[in-house]
Short mmCIF file of C-alpha atoms in Angstrom, two decimals:
data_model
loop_
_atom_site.label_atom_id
_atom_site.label_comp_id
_atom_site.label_asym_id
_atom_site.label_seq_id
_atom_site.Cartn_x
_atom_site.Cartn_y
_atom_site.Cartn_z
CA UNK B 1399 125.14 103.87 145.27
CA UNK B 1400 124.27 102.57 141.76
CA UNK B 1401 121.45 102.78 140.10
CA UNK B 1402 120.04 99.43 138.79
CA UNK B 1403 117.72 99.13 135.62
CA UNK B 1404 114.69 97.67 137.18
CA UNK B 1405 113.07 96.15 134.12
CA UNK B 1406 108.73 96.15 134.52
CA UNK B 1407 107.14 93.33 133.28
CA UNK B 1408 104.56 94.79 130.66
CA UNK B 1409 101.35 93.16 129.62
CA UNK B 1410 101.06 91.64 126.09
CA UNK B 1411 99.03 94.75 124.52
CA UNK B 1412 101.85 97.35 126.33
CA UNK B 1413 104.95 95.25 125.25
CA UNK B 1414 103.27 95.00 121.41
CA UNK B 1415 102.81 98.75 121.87
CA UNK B 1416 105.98 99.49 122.57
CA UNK B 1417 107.73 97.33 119.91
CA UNK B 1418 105.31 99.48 117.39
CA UNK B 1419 106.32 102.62 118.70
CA UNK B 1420 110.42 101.78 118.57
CA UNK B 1421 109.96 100.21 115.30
CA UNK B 1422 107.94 103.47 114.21
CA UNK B 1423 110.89 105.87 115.27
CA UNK B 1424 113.63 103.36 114.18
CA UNK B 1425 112.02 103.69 111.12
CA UNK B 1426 112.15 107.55 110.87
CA UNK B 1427 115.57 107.95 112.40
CA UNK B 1428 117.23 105.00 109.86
CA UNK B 1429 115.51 103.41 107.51
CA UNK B 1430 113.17 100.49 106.95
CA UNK B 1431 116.12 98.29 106.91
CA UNK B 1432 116.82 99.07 110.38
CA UNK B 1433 113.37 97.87 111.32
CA UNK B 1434 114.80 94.69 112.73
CA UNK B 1435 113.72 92.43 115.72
CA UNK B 1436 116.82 92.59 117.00
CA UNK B 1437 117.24 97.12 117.14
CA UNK B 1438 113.10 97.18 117.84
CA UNK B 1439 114.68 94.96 121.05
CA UNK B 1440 117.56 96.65 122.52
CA UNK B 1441 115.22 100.03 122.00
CA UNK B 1442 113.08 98.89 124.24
CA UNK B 1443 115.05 96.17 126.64
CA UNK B 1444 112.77 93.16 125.73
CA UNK B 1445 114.94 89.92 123.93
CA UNK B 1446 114.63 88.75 120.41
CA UNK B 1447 112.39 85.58 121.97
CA UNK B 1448 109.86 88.19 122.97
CA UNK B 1449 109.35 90.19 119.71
CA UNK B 1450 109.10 86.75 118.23
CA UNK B 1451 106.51 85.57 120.78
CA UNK B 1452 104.83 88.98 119.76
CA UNK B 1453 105.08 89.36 116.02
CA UNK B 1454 106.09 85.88 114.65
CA UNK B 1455 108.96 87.29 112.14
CA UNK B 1456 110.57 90.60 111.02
CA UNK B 1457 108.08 90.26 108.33
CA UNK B 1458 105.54 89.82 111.13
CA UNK B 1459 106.78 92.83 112.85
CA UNK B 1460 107.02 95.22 109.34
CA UNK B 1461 103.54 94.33 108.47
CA UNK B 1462 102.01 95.18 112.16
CA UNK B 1463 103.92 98.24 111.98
CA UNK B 1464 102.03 99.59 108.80
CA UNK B 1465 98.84 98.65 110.39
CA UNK B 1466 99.40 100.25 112.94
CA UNK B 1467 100.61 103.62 110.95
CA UNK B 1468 97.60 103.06 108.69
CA UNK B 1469 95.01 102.70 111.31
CA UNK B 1470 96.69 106.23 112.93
CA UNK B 1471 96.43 108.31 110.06
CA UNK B 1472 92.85 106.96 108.53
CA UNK B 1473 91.08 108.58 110.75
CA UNK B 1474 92.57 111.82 111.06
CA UNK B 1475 92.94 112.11 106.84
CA UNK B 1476 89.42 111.14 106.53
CA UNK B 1477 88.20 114.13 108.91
CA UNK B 1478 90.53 116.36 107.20
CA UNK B 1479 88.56 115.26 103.63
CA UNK B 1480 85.48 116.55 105.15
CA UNK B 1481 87.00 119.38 106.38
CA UNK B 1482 88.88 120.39 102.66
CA UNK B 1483 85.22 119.75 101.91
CA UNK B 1484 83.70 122.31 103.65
CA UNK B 1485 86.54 124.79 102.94
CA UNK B 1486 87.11 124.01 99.35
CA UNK B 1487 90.51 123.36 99.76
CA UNK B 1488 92.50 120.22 99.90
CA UNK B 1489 96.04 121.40 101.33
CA UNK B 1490 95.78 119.42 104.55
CA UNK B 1491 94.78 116.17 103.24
CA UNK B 1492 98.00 116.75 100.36
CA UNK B 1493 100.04 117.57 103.42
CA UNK B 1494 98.56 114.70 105.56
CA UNK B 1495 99.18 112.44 102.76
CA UNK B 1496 102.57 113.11 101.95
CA UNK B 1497 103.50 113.44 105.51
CA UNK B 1498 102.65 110.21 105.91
CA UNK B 1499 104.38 108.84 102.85
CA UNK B 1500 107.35 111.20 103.63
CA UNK B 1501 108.29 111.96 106.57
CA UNK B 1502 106.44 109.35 108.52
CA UNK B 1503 108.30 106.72 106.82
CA UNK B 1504 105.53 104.81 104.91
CA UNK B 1505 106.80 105.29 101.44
CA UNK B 1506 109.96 104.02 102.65
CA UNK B 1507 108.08 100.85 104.42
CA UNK B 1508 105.95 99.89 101.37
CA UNK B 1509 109.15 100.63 98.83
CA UNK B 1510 111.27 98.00 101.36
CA UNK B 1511 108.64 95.34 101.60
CA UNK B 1512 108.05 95.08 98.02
CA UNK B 1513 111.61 95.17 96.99
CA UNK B 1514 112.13 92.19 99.06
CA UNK B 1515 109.14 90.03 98.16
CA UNK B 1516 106.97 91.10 101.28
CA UNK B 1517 104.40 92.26 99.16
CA UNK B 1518 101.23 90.90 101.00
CA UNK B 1519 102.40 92.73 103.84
CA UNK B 1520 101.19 96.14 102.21
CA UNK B 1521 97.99 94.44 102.74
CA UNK B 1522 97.03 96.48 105.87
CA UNK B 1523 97.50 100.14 104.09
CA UNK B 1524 95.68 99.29 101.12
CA UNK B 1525 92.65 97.73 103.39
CA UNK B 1526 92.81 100.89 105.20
CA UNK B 1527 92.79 102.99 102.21
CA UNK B 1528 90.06 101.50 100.70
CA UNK B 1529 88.23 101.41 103.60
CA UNK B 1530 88.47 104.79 104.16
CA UNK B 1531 87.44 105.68 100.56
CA UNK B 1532 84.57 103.23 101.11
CA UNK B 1533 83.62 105.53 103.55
CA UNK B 1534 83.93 108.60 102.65
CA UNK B 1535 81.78 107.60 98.97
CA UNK B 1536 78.96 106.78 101.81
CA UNK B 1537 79.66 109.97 103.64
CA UNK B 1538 80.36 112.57 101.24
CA UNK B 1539 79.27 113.65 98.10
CA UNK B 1540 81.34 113.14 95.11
CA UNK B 1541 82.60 116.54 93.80
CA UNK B 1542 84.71 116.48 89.96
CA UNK B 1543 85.98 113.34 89.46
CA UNK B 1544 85.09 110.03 91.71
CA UNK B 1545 87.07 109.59 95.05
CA UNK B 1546 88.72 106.16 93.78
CA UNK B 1547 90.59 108.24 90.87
CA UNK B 1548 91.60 110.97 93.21
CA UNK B 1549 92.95 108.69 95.85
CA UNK B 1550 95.12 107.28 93.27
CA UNK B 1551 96.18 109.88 91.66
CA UNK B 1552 97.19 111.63 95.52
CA UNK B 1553 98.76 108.56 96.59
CA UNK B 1554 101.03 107.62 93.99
CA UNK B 1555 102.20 111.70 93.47
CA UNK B 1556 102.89 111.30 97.61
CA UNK B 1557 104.75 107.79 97.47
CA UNK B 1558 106.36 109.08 94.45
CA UNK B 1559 107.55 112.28 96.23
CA UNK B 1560 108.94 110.20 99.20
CA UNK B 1561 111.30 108.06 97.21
CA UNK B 1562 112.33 110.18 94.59
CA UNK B 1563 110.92 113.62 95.17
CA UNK B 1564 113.70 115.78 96.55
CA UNK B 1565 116.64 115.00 94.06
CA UNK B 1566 114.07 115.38 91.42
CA UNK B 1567 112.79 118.93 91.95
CA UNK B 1568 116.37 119.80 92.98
CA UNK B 1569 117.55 118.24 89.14
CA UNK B 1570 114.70 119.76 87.22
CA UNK B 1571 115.34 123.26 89.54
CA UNK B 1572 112.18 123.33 91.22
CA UNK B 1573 111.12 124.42 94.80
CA UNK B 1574 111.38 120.83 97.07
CA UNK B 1575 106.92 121.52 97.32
CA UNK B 1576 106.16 121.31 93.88
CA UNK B 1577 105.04 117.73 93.96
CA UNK B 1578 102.48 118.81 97.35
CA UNK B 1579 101.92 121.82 95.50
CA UNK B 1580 100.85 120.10 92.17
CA UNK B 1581 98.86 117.54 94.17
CA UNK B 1582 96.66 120.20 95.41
CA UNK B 1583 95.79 122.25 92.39
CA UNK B 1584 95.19 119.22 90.65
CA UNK B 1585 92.65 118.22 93.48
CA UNK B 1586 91.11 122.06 93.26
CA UNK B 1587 90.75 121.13 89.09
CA UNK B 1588 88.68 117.89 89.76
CA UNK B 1589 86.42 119.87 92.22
CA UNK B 1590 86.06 122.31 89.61
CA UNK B 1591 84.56 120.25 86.95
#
């Protein structure tokens, strides 16, 4: 007997779910470039007509997937800040941040939309960034230098890191952390003052 795909009709919200999800690891596995309606499809058995119905446009699709990767990580980097807080140390927001620059796959997102003119669709992650810093200025007390400069500073040396930060420590002979590493102490100094 042969087994037959039986394909389940999905609602809206679970079909738009799973697009985000297969464009998420498509993403990780290959690239932003192979973020495309078409491969975000065949992942997940659902034509080219449907994505569009869903998203609009690849564009459509790229810029729903950072929201989506921004509005996961927000939340869990802004308890973190109160917990570096409490402890005095910021490793797991450096590591949070860079994870989700690195190995996450944002850097590589943000890097591909602006190098082909899809700027505005950064638009979500910087909402979400400023957002959260809106929030934690309410929630937190400043310590060392203000939040905005800090959040700059940690997400540039993280972006930085994914794009360029492996051949770089390997060329200057330094251990493939540094960049983390430096992004913490430099963190620890602001506190400090």
């Amino acid at each position: 007997m042969s087994a037959t795909l039986v394909r389940r009709r999905l609602s809206p919200e679970e079909s738009r779910a799973a697009a985000l999800s297969a464009a998420r690891e498509l993403l990780v596995e290959a690239g932003p470039q192979a973020v495309t309606l078409k491969a975000v499809g065949a992942r997940i058995g659902r034509t080219h007509a449907n994505l569009l119905h869903h998203f609009g446009s690849a564009e459509g699709l790229q810029k729903a997937l950072i929201a989506h990767m921004a509005s996961s990580i927000v939340g869990t980097i802004k308890a973190a800040v109160i917990r570096s807080r409490e402890v005095e140390d910021p490793a797991e927001v450096v590591d949070l941040t860079f994870d989700a620059f690195g190995r996450n796959g944002a850097g590589a997102l943000a890097s591909w939309m602006i190098l082909t003119g899809n700027e505005n669709a950064l638009d979500p992650i910087l909402n979400a960034i400023h957002d959260l810093v809106d929030d934690l200025v309410r929630d937190v007390p400043a310590h060392g230098k203000p939040i905005h400069e800090e959040t700059l500073q940690l997400v540039l040396m993280a972006l930085g890191d994914a794009l360029l930060g492996a051949p770089m420590a390997k060329a200057l002979g330094l251990e493939r952390d540094t960049a983390r590493r430096l992004a913490r102490h430099m963190l620890l100094a602001d506190r400090s003052r």
